[in-house]
mmCIF file of C-alpha atoms in Angstrom:
data_model
loop_
_atom_site.group_PDB
_atom_site.id
_atom_site.type_symbol
_atom_site.label_atom_id
_atom_site.label_comp_id
_atom_site.label_asym_id
_atom_site.label_seq_id
_atom_site.Cartn_x
_atom_site.Cartn_y
_atom_site.Cartn_z
ATOM 1 C CA UNK A 104 12.953 41.867 14.433
ATOM 2 C CA UNK A 105 15.968 44.203 15.618
ATOM 3 C CA UNK A 106 16.901 46.596 12.654
ATOM 4 C CA UNK A 107 20.650 47.501 12.463
ATOM 5 C CA UNK A 108 21.730 50.261 10.126
ATOM 6 C CA UNK A 109 25.483 50.721 9.512
ATOM 7 C CA UNK A 110 26.387 54.115 7.596
ATOM 8 C CA UNK A 111 30.135 54.478 6.337
ATOM 9 C CA UNK A 112 30.484 58.148 6.463
ATOM 10 C CA UNK A 113 30.805 61.454 8.559
ATOM 11 C CA UNK A 114 28.328 61.461 11.549
ATOM 12 C CA UNK A 115 28.687 65.524 10.945
ATOM 13 C CA UNK A 116 25.765 64.685 8.562
ATOM 14 C CA UNK A 117 23.315 62.074 9.626
ATOM 15 C CA UNK A 118 20.757 62.638 6.745
ATOM 16 C CA UNK A 119 19.679 59.113 7.305
ATOM 17 C CA UNK A 120 18.302 59.865 10.871
ATOM 18 C CA UNK A 121 14.953 61.480 11.613
ATOM 19 C CA UNK A 122 14.604 64.393 14.018
ATOM 20 C CA UNK A 123 13.768 62.885 17.575
ATOM 21 C CA UNK A 124 13.824 59.538 16.379
ATOM 22 C CA UNK A 125 16.716 58.160 18.555
ATOM 23 C CA UNK A 126 16.277 56.935 22.209
ATOM 24 C CA UNK A 127 19.982 56.807 23.222
ATOM 25 C CA UNK A 128 23.409 57.570 22.204
ATOM 26 C CA UNK A 129 26.302 55.625 23.454
ATOM 27 C CA UNK A 130 29.606 56.527 21.914
ATOM 28 C CA UNK A 131 33.434 56.664 22.382
ATOM 29 C CA UNK A 132 34.647 59.639 20.141
ATOM 30 C CA UNK A 133 38.546 59.195 18.551
ATOM 31 C CA UNK A 134 40.984 60.308 21.081
ATOM 32 C CA UNK A 135 42.689 63.128 19.930
ATOM 33 C CA UNK A 136 45.549 62.206 17.947
ATOM 34 C CA UNK A 137 46.414 59.597 20.628
ATOM 35 C CA UNK A 138 49.671 57.835 19.599
ATOM 36 C CA UNK A 139 48.621 54.709 20.019
ATOM 37 C CA UNK A 140 45.167 54.885 18.247
ATOM 38 C CA UNK A 141 44.626 58.088 15.979
ATOM 39 C CA UNK A 142 48.373 59.511 15.289
ATOM 40 C CA UNK A 143 48.163 62.835 13.508
ATOM 41 C CA UNK A 144 44.477 62.250 12.163
ATOM 42 C CA UNK A 145 43.497 65.819 13.002
ATOM 43 C CA UNK A 146 45.494 68.990 12.076
ATOM 44 C CA UNK A 147 44.969 70.664 15.287
ATOM 45 C CA UNK A 148 42.976 70.645 18.356
ATOM 46 C CA UNK A 149 40.582 72.974 17.243
ATOM 47 C CA UNK A 150 39.626 70.624 14.306
ATOM 48 C CA UNK A 151 39.187 68.094 16.607
ATOM 49 C CA UNK A 152 36.702 70.113 18.746
ATOM 50 C CA UNK A 153 34.759 71.258 15.680
ATOM 51 C CA UNK A 154 34.117 67.677 14.853
ATOM 52 C CA UNK A 155 32.861 67.009 18.386
ATOM 53 C CA UNK A 156 30.667 70.384 17.838
ATOM 54 C CA UNK A 157 29.264 69.334 14.523
ATOM 55 C CA UNK A 158 28.737 65.693 15.654
ATOM 56 C CA UNK A 159 26.993 67.210 18.832
ATOM 57 C CA UNK A 160 24.547 69.150 16.978
ATOM 58 C CA UNK A 161 23.419 66.351 14.840
ATOM 59 C CA UNK A 162 22.856 64.161 18.038
ATOM 60 C CA UNK A 163 20.853 66.948 19.554
ATOM 61 C CA UNK A 164 18.686 66.923 16.549
ATOM 62 C CA UNK A 165 18.090 63.094 16.233
ATOM 63 C CA UNK A 166 17.705 62.430 19.868
ATOM 64 C CA UNK A 167 14.326 62.408 21.368
ATOM 65 C CA UNK A 168 13.439 65.027 24.158
ATOM 66 C CA UNK A 169 14.177 63.769 27.590
ATOM 67 C CA UNK A 170 16.889 61.035 26.493
ATOM 68 C CA UNK A 171 20.407 60.473 27.137
ATOM 69 C CA UNK A 172 23.681 61.040 25.215
ATOM 70 C CA UNK A 173 26.663 58.897 26.746
ATOM 71 C CA UNK A 174 30.168 59.554 25.806
ATOM 72 C CA UNK A 175 33.069 57.574 26.947
ATOM 73 C CA UNK A 176 36.497 59.494 26.714
ATOM 74 C CA UNK A 177 39.424 60.855 28.414
ATOM 75 C CA UNK A 178 41.999 63.599 28.443
ATOM 76 C CA UNK A 179 45.006 62.694 26.212
ATOM 77 C CA UNK A 180 48.491 63.676 26.561
ATOM 78 C CA UNK A 181 50.564 64.137 23.524
ATOM 79 C CA UNK A 182 54.326 65.020 23.731
ATOM 80 C CA UNK A 183 54.066 66.303 27.502
ATOM 81 C CA UNK A 184 50.771 68.158 26.728
ATOM 82 C CA UNK A 185 47.590 67.182 28.189
ATOM 83 C CA UNK A 186 44.637 67.805 26.233
ATOM 84 C CA UNK A 187 41.200 68.676 28.408
ATOM 85 C CA UNK A 188 39.305 66.704 26.168
ATOM 86 C CA UNK A 189 36.574 65.913 29.360
ATOM 87 C CA UNK A 190 35.995 69.547 30.099
ATOM 88 C CA UNK A 191 35.939 70.916 26.559
ATOM 89 C CA UNK A 192 33.086 68.251 25.660
ATOM 90 C CA UNK A 193 31.007 69.033 28.490
ATOM 91 C CA UNK A 194 31.339 72.627 27.796
ATOM 92 C CA UNK A 195 30.779 72.324 24.098
ATOM 93 C CA UNK A 196 27.366 70.158 24.563
ATOM 94 C CA UNK A 197 26.076 72.200 27.433
ATOM 95 C CA UNK A 198 26.880 75.673 26.485
ATOM 96 C CA UNK A 199 27.149 75.541 22.659
ATOM 97 C CA UNK A 200 24.747 72.363 21.660
ATOM 98 C CA UNK A 201 22.115 72.539 24.195
ATOM 99 C CA UNK A 202 22.448 69.449 26.272
ATOM 100 C CA UNK A 203 21.958 69.306 30.109
ATOM 101 C CA UNK A 204 24.899 67.959 31.941
ATOM 102 C CA UNK A 205 23.747 64.947 33.538
ATOM 103 C CA UNK A 206 26.018 62.458 35.111
ATOM 104 C CA UNK A 207 29.721 61.610 35.438
ATOM 105 C CA UNK A 208 30.841 58.093 35.880
ATOM 106 C CA UNK A 209 34.368 56.861 36.400
ATOM 107 C CA UNK A 210 35.222 53.699 34.422
ATOM 108 C CA UNK A 211 38.238 52.399 36.542
ATOM 109 C CA UNK A 212 40.464 49.706 34.787
ATOM 110 C CA UNK A 213 42.589 47.046 36.773
ATOM 111 C CA UNK A 214 46.103 47.863 37.885
ATOM 112 C CA UNK A 215 47.396 45.030 36.019
ATOM 113 C CA UNK A 216 45.832 45.848 32.653
ATOM 114 C CA UNK A 217 47.932 49.339 32.171
ATOM 115 C CA UNK A 218 48.187 49.896 28.472
ATOM 116 C CA UNK A 219 51.270 52.321 28.406
ATOM 117 C CA UNK A 220 53.068 52.079 32.116
ATOM 118 C CA UNK A 221 56.035 54.367 31.192
ATOM 119 C CA UNK A 222 55.193 57.284 33.172
ATOM 120 C CA UNK A 223 55.389 56.153 36.662
ATOM 121 C CA UNK A 224 58.879 54.387 35.966
ATOM 122 C CA UNK A 225 60.572 57.792 35.775
ATOM 123 C CA UNK A 226 60.236 58.403 39.681
ATOM 124 C CA UNK A 227 61.651 54.880 39.954
ATOM 125 C CA UNK A 228 64.954 55.668 38.132
ATOM 126 C CA UNK A 229 64.975 59.140 39.700
ATOM 127 C CA UNK A 230 63.532 58.783 43.154
ATOM 128 C CA UNK A 231 63.434 62.444 43.884
ATOM 129 C CA UNK A 232 60.463 65.305 43.978
ATOM 130 C CA UNK A 233 59.215 66.578 40.831
ATOM 131 C CA UNK A 234 59.839 63.290 38.794
ATOM 132 C CA UNK A 235 55.950 62.167 39.710
ATOM 133 C CA UNK A 236 54.070 61.287 36.380
ATOM 134 C CA UNK A 237 51.141 58.581 37.544
ATOM 135 C CA UNK A 238 49.811 56.004 35.221
ATOM 136 C CA UNK A 239 46.286 56.453 34.045
ATOM 137 C CA UNK A 240 43.904 53.565 34.924
ATOM 138 C CA UNK A 241 40.356 55.401 34.307
ATOM 139 C CA UNK A 242 38.343 56.891 31.527
ATOM 140 C CA UNK A 243 35.234 58.945 32.167
ATOM 141 C CA UNK A 244 31.544 58.495 31.129
ATOM 142 C CA UNK A 245 29.948 61.789 30.660
ATOM 143 C CA UNK A 246 26.143 61.671 30.437
ATOM 144 C CA UNK A 247 23.932 64.370 28.702
ATOM 145 C CA UNK A 248 20.267 64.959 28.575
ATOM 146 C CA UNK A 249 18.294 66.597 25.913
ATOM 147 C CA UNK A 250 15.863 68.862 27.550
ATOM 148 C CA UNK A 251 12.535 67.690 27.873
ATOM 149 C CA UNK A 252 10.732 65.044 29.872
ATOM 150 C CA UNK A 253 10.542 61.389 29.415
ATOM 151 C CA UNK A 254 6.989 59.996 29.901
ATOM 152 C CA UNK A 255 7.125 56.781 31.731
ATOM 153 C CA UNK A 256 3.510 56.327 31.137
ATOM 154 C CA UNK A 257 4.042 56.143 27.493
ATOM 155 C CA UNK A 258 5.810 52.855 27.924
ATOM 156 C CA UNK A 259 3.396 49.681 27.758
ATOM 157 C CA UNK A 260 3.386 47.286 30.614
ATOM 158 C CA UNK A 261 4.789 44.665 28.410
ATOM 159 C CA UNK A 262 7.654 46.586 27.048
ATOM 160 C CA UNK A 263 8.511 47.621 30.813
ATOM 161 C CA UNK A 264 8.525 43.937 31.869
ATOM 162 C CA UNK A 265 10.657 42.800 28.990
ATOM 163 C CA UNK A 266 13.125 45.530 29.924
ATOM 164 C CA UNK A 267 13.294 44.855 33.563
ATOM 165 C CA UNK A 268 16.670 45.452 35.129
ATOM 166 C CA UNK A 269 18.185 42.510 37.067
ATOM 167 C CA UNK A 270 18.447 44.040 40.567
ATOM 168 C CA UNK A 271 20.866 41.186 41.757
ATOM 169 C CA UNK A 272 23.353 42.187 38.856
ATOM 170 C CA UNK A 273 22.768 45.814 39.668
ATOM 171 C CA UNK A 274 23.736 45.253 43.223
ATOM 172 C CA UNK A 275 26.456 42.592 42.800
ATOM 173 C CA UNK A 276 28.249 44.442 40.288
ATOM 174 C CA UNK A 277 27.668 47.877 42.120
ATOM 175 C CA UNK A 278 26.039 49.532 39.132
ATOM 176 C CA UNK A 279 24.538 51.809 41.605
ATOM 177 C CA UNK A 280 27.976 53.629 42.103
ATOM 178 C CA UNK A 281 29.856 56.702 40.149
ATOM 179 C CA UNK A 282 32.690 54.291 39.812
ATOM 180 C CA UNK A 283 32.576 51.390 37.652
ATOM 181 C CA UNK A 284 35.617 48.571 37.842
ATOM 182 C CA UNK A 285 35.388 47.130 34.318
ATOM 183 C CA UNK A 286 38.601 45.294 32.749
ATOM 184 C CA UNK A 287 39.453 47.044 29.503
ATOM 185 C CA UNK A 288 39.860 45.385 25.927
ATOM 186 C CA UNK A 289 43.716 44.620 25.718
ATOM 187 C CA UNK A 290 45.349 45.950 22.547
ATOM 188 C CA UNK A 291 46.505 42.302 21.529
ATOM 189 C CA UNK A 292 42.857 41.212 20.776
ATOM 190 C CA UNK A 293 41.809 40.733 17.216
ATOM 191 C CA UNK A 294 39.983 43.860 16.636
ATOM 192 C CA UNK A 295 41.751 46.125 19.359
ATOM 193 C CA UNK A 296 45.156 45.980 18.475
ATOM 194 C CA UNK A 297 44.879 49.302 16.559
ATOM 195 C CA UNK A 298 41.864 50.781 17.597
ATOM 196 C CA UNK A 299 40.575 52.211 21.026
ATOM 197 C CA UNK A 300 37.889 49.562 21.632
ATOM 198 C CA UNK A 301 35.987 49.954 24.831
ATOM 199 C CA UNK A 302 34.674 46.866 26.771
ATOM 200 C CA UNK A 303 31.090 45.458 25.712
ATOM 201 C CA UNK A 304 29.973 45.807 29.404
ATOM 202 C CA UNK A 305 30.003 49.522 29.116
ATOM 203 C CA UNK A 306 27.295 49.735 26.675
ATOM 204 C CA UNK A 307 25.723 46.765 27.934
ATOM 205 C CA UNK A 308 25.179 48.682 31.109
ATOM 206 C CA UNK A 309 24.198 51.984 29.540
ATOM 207 C CA UNK A 310 21.731 50.460 27.037
ATOM 208 C CA UNK A 311 20.195 48.527 29.785
ATOM 209 C CA UNK A 312 19.874 51.577 32.347
ATOM 210 C CA UNK A 313 18.840 53.947 29.610
ATOM 211 C CA UNK A 314 16.645 52.366 27.119
ATOM 212 C CA UNK A 315 13.690 49.980 26.404
ATOM 213 C CA UNK A 316 13.513 47.093 24.339
ATOM 214 C CA UNK A 317 12.617 47.799 20.706
ATOM 215 C CA UNK A 318 13.899 51.431 21.009
ATOM 216 C CA UNK A 319 16.932 52.723 18.885
ATOM 217 C CA UNK A 320 20.380 53.521 19.982
ATOM 218 C CA UNK A 321 22.865 55.375 17.801
ATOM 219 C CA UNK A 322 26.678 55.418 17.928
ATOM 220 C CA UNK A 323 28.170 58.245 15.896
ATOM 221 C CA UNK A 324 31.680 56.684 16.136
ATOM 222 C CA UNK A 325 30.995 53.068 15.864
ATOM 223 C CA UNK A 326 34.441 51.972 15.294
ATOM 224 C CA UNK A 327 34.539 47.893 15.381
ATOM 225 C CA UNK A 328 30.991 48.004 16.164
ATOM 226 C CA UNK A 329 30.753 47.171 19.956
ATOM 227 C CA UNK A 330 27.732 49.463 20.655
ATOM 228 C CA UNK A 331 25.637 48.003 17.625
ATOM 229 C CA UNK A 332 26.810 44.583 18.856
ATOM 230 C CA UNK A 333 25.573 44.943 22.332
ATOM 231 C CA UNK A 334 22.468 46.674 21.163
ATOM 232 C CA UNK A 335 21.321 43.665 18.913
ATOM 233 C CA UNK A 336 21.796 41.289 21.682
ATOM 234 C CA UNK A 337 19.660 43.445 24.203
ATOM 235 C CA UNK A 338 16.893 43.524 21.470
ATOM 236 C CA UNK A 339 17.454 47.359 20.771
ATOM 237 C CA UNK A 340 17.789 48.769 17.170
ATOM 238 C CA UNK A 341 20.967 50.482 16.493
ATOM 239 C CA UNK A 342 22.182 52.971 14.112
ATOM 240 C CA UNK A 343 25.932 53.189 13.794
ATOM 241 C CA UNK A 344 28.108 55.930 11.716
ATOM 242 C CA UNK A 345 31.877 55.012 10.764
ATOM 243 C CA UNK A 346 34.038 57.007 8.698
ATOM 244 C CA UNK A 347 36.621 54.510 7.929
ATOM 245 C CA UNK A 348 35.150 52.030 5.379
ATOM 246 C CA UNK A 349 38.356 49.637 6.525
ATOM 247 C CA UNK A 350 36.322 48.843 9.498
ATOM 248 C CA UNK A 351 33.648 47.044 7.833
ATOM 249 C CA UNK A 352 34.993 43.460 7.985
ATOM 250 C CA UNK A 353 35.219 43.826 11.633
ATOM 251 C CA UNK A 354 31.784 45.099 12.088
ATOM 252 C CA UNK A 355 30.289 42.338 9.720
ATOM 253 C CA UNK A 356 32.138 39.500 11.478
ATOM 254 C CA UNK A 357 31.092 40.762 15.308
ATOM 255 C CA UNK A 358 27.305 41.393 14.015
ATOM 256 C CA UNK A 359 26.974 37.766 12.931
ATOM 257 C CA UNK A 360 23.506 38.107 11.457
ATOM 258 C CA UNK A 361 23.081 34.215 12.350
ATOM 259 C CA UNK A 362 23.015 35.204 16.059
ATOM 260 C CA UNK A 363 19.709 36.300 17.664
ATOM 261 C CA UNK A 364 19.096 38.761 20.653
ATOM 262 C CA UNK A 365 18.673 37.206 24.172
ATOM 263 C CA UNK A 366 14.791 37.002 23.477
ATOM 264 C CA UNK A 367 15.559 34.975 20.094
ATOM 265 C CA UNK A 368 14.745 37.930 18.123
ATOM 266 C CA UNK A 369 16.655 37.978 14.624
ATOM 267 C CA UNK A 370 18.474 41.057 13.049
ATOM 268 C CA UNK A 371 18.009 42.637 9.833
ATOM 269 C CA UNK A 372 21.070 44.355 9.067
ATOM 270 C CA UNK A 373 21.775 47.033 6.473
ATOM 271 C CA UNK A 374 24.993 48.697 5.265
ATOM 272 C CA UNK A 375 25.340 51.851 3.612
ATOM 273 C CA UNK A 376 28.529 53.357 1.900
ATOM 274 C CA UNK A 377 28.310 56.984 1.393
ATOM 275 C CA UNK A 378 30.598 59.241 -0.742
ATOM 276 C CA UNK A 379 32.314 60.670 2.135
ATOM 277 C CA UNK A 380 33.475 57.399 3.708
ATOM 278 C CA UNK A 381 37.442 57.067 3.939
ATOM 279 C CA UNK A 382 39.999 54.237 4.157
ATOM 280 C CA UNK A 383 42.203 55.252 7.299
ATOM 281 C CA UNK A 384 43.196 52.220 9.324
ATOM 282 C CA UNK A 385 45.962 50.930 7.150
ATOM 283 C CA UNK A 386 47.480 54.444 7.065
ATOM 284 C CA UNK A 387 47.200 54.843 11.022
ATOM 285 C CA UNK A 388 48.677 51.209 11.517
ATOM 286 C CA UNK A 389 51.603 52.220 9.732
ATOM 287 C CA UNK A 390 52.121 55.571 11.655
ATOM 288 C CA UNK A 391 51.680 53.307 15.082
ATOM 289 C CA UNK A 392 54.161 50.664 14.068
ATOM 290 C CA UNK A 393 57.068 53.330 13.061
ATOM 291 C CA UNK A 394 56.605 54.569 16.752
ATOM 292 C CA UNK A 395 56.820 51.257 18.142
#
């Protein structure tokens, strides 16, 4: 049996999760006031960093020693100013929270799937120096480790075998590189038009590489539920926090309790709505539509 728990409320307080009980964190924090995803949701950049700081401290508390926390994120440009989210995230998690900075993987998207391609066109219109603004086709997967040692000997042979990584896929899809070529989710798809959904292939790789079957994966910024959907399919338990109660319909539909894991395990799914849950998506959608 796979256990899925979805909490609608802020992951700044994960009171439902015990210390050292989570085996992997996979998440994509909200992109600071990104104009096509989260316009104006934070008062200023420091408020955004404080959210990451508070959530990071909770992640450090609940994650087991020696285990990993993976963040999919990227710097954000707003009204011409580029905010250094990746470097600030690394600084916060290592120097303030206490994680060890472990890896950085580049997620490269196909050139044909650029979501916003207005920047490079400036030079086409003005073919002179100082008009260069490149289109972004990548994001970063930043991996942190909670200090401590993971004891491989503590994992039973049965669990090891059931968690065996398919080396043919590992090599054919070049998981071994620090650059992953993965197609992004188009904003026109059902649950991604007004949300920054990452493709299932990213959590699928991370969960496969950094956890064993039966362990627990946590996503403190669940969004439409991608991390828990993939964890369920791979035979892992999952805990997801989402502040926006309007995401419930999407999460429920995507988790589909009738679907089993690849090993045929059924899932027990629990929803908890806390007093600090909010309704955000309708207001954000209205702001986005005014800009387009």
